[in-house]
Coordinates of C-alpha atoms in Angstrom, one line a residue:
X17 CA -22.2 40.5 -28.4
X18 CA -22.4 37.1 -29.5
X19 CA -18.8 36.8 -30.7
X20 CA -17.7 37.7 -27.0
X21 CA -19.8 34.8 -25.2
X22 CA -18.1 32.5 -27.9
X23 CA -14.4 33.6 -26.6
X24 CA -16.0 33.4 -23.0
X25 CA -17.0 30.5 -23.3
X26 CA -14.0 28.6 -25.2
X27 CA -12.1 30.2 -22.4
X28 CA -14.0 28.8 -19.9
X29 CA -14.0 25.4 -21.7
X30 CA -10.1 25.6 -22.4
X31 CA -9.4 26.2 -18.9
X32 CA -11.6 23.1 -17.2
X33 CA -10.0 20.9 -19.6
X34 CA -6.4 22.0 -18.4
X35 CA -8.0 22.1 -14.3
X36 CA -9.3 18.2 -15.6
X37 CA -5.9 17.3 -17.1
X38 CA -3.9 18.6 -14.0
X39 CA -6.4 16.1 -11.6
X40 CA -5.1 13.1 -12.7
X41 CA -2.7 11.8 -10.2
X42 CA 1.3 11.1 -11.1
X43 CA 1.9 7.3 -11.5
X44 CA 5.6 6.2 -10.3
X45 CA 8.0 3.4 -11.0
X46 CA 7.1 1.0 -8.8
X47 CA 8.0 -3.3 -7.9
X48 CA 7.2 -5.4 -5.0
X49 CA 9.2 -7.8 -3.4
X50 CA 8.6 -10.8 -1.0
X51 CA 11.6 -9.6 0.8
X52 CA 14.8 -7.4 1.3
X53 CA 17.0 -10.1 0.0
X54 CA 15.1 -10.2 -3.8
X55 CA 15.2 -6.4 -4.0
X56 CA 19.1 -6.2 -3.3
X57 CA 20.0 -9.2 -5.5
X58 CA 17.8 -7.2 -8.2
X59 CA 18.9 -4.4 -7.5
X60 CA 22.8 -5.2 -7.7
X61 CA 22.1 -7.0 -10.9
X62 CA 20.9 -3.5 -12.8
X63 CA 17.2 -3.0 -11.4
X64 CA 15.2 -0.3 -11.4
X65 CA 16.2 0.7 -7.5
X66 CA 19.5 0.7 -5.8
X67 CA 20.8 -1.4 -2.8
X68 CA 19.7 2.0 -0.7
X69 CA 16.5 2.3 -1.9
X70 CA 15.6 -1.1 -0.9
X71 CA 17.0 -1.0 2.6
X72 CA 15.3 2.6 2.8
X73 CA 11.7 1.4 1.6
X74 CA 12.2 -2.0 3.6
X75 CA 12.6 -0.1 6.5
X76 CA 9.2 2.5 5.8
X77 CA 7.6 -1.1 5.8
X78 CA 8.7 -2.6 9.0
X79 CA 8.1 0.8 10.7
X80 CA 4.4 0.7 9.1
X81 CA 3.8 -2.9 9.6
X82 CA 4.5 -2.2 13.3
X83 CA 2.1 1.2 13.6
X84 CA -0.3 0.3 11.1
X85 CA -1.0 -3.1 10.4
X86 CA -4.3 -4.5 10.8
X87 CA -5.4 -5.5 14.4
X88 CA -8.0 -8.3 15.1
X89 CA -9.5 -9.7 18.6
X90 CA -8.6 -13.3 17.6
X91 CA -6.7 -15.6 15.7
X92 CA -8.9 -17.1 14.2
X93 CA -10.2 -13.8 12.6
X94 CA -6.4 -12.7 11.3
X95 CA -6.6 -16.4 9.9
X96 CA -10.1 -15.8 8.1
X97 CA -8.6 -12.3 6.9
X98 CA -5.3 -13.3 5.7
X99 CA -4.9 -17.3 5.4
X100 CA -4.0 -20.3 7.6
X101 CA -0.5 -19.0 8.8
X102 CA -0.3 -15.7 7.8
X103 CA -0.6 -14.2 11.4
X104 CA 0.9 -13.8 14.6
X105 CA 0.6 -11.8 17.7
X106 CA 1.1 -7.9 18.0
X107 CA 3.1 -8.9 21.1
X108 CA 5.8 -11.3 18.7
X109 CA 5.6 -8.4 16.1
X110 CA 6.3 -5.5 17.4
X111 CA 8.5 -6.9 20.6
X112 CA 6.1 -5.3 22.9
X113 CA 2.7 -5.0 22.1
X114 CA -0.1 -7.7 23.4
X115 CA -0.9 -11.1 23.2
X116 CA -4.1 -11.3 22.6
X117 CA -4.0 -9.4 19.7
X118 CA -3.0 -10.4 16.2
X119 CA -1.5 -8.7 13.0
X120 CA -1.2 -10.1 9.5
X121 CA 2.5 -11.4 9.0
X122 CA 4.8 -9.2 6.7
X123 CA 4.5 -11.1 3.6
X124 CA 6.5 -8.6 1.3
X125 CA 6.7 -4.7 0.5
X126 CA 6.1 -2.2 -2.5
X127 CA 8.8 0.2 -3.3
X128 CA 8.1 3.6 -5.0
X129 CA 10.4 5.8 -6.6
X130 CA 8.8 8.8 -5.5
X131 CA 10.0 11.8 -8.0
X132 CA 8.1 14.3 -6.8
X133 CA 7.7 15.5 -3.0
X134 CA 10.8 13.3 -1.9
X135 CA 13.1 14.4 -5.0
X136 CA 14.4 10.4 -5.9
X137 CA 13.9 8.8 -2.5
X138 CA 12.0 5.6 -2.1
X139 CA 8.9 5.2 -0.2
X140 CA 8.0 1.5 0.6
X141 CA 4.6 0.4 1.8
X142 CA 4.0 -3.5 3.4
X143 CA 2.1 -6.1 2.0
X144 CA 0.1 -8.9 3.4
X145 CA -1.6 -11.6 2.2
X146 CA -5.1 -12.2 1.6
X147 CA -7.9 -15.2 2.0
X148 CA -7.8 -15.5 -1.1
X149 CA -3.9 -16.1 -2.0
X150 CA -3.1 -12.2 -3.2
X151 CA -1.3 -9.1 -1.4
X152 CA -2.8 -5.9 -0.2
X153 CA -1.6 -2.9 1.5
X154 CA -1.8 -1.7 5.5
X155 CA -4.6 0.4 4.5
X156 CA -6.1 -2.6 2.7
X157 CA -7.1 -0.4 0.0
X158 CA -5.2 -1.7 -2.9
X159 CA -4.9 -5.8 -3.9
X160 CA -2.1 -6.8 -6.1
X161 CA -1.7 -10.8 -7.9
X162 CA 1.4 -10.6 -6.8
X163 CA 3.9 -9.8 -4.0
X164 CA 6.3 -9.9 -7.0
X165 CA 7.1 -7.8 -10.1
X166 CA 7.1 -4.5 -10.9
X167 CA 4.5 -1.6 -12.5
X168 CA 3.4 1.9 -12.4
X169 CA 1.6 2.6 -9.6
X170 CA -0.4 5.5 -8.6
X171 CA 1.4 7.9 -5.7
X172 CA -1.3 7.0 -3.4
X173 CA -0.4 3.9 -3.4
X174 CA 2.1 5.3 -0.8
X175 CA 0.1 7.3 1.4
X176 CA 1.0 6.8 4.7
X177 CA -2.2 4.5 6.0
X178 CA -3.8 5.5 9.3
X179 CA -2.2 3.9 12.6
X180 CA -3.8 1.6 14.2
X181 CA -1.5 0.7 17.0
X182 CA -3.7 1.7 21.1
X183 CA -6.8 1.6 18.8
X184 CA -9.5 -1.5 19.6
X185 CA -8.5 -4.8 17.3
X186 CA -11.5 -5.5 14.5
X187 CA -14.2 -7.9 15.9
X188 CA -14.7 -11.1 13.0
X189 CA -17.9 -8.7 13.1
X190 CA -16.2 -5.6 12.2
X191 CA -13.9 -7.4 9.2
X192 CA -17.0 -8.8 8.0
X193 CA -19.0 -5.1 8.1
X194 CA -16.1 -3.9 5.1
X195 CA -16.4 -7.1 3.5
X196 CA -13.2 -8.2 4.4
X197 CA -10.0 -6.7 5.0
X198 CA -8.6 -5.7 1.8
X199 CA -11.5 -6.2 -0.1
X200 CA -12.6 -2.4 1.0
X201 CA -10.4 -0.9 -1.4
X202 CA -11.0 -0.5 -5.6
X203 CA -7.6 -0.7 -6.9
X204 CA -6.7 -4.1 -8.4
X205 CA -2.8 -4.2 -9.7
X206 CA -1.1 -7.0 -10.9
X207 CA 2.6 -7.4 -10.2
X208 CA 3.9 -10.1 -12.0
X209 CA 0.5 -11.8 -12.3

């Protein structure tokens, strides 16, 4: 009896250590740029994406920056969130929206090679600048050093963050509940950095 609860139970073990091993998330090629320009002057020099790919994951940003993009009640609060100068009304952003509400600036975009799900197409993702002089993502979940350079980056990175466009703008007391925006999130990357 004994030898079958040791077969059991090295088949119980074998197959939680496969279940663990197939948890761990797929990392993808990934860079960020400040801007559409660098990508395609990389890009026709031999980078890692093609002149497509950028124009393709350049565009996923614009369209998220305009339905995603942190809000705020005040300038002064975009300003405390993401630098003197780094914001501007949801009204000049998304040529239509209102002025008395305020978005980060675009200050750049990642770019994914995203092999599986979207067999070889790009996903991009904006970035925006922080307080403190580094980049995080719409969802403010992610910081990077840099809005520059390239890595492997989890896919989640690319999840498409939660809209935020009709919903109320964050109060200075609301960005200060999360500690910030972009200082919610645990995943520190350095592009470049």
């Amino acid at each position: 009896m004994t030898k079958r609860s040791n077969h059991v139970a090295i088949v119980i073990l074998g197959a939680a250590a496969f279940t663990l091993a197939g948890c761990r998330e797929e990392k993808v090629d990934a860079a960020a740029f400040p801007d559409l320009q660098s990508c395609t002057s990389e890009a026709t020099s031999g980078g890692l994406f093609s002149v497509q790919d950028c124009e393709v994951a350049f565009a996923d940003a614009q369209t998220l920056h305009v339905e995603a993009a942190p809000r705020y009640d005040s300038f002064e609060v975009c300003e405390e969130q993401h630098g003197v100068g780094a914001c501007g009304s949801e009204q000049t952003a998304t040529q239509g929206g209102s002025s008395s509400i305020f978005m980060p600036l675009l200050a750049g975009y990642l770019i994914g090679n995203m092999l599986s799900g979207r067999a070889g197409m790009s996903a991009g993702q904006p970035l925006y600048k922080t307080a403190n002089g580094r980049f995080t993502n719409a969802a403010g979940s992610s910081t990077y050093s840099s809005n520059k350079g390239a890595a492997k980056l989890n896919t989640s990175q690319f999840t498409r963050p939660s809209p935020t466009v009709g919903k109320p703008p964050m109060s200075r007391a609301a960005a200060n509940s999360r500690g910030g925006f972009g200082k919610a999130g645990s995943g520190r990357t350095g592009f470049g950095g």
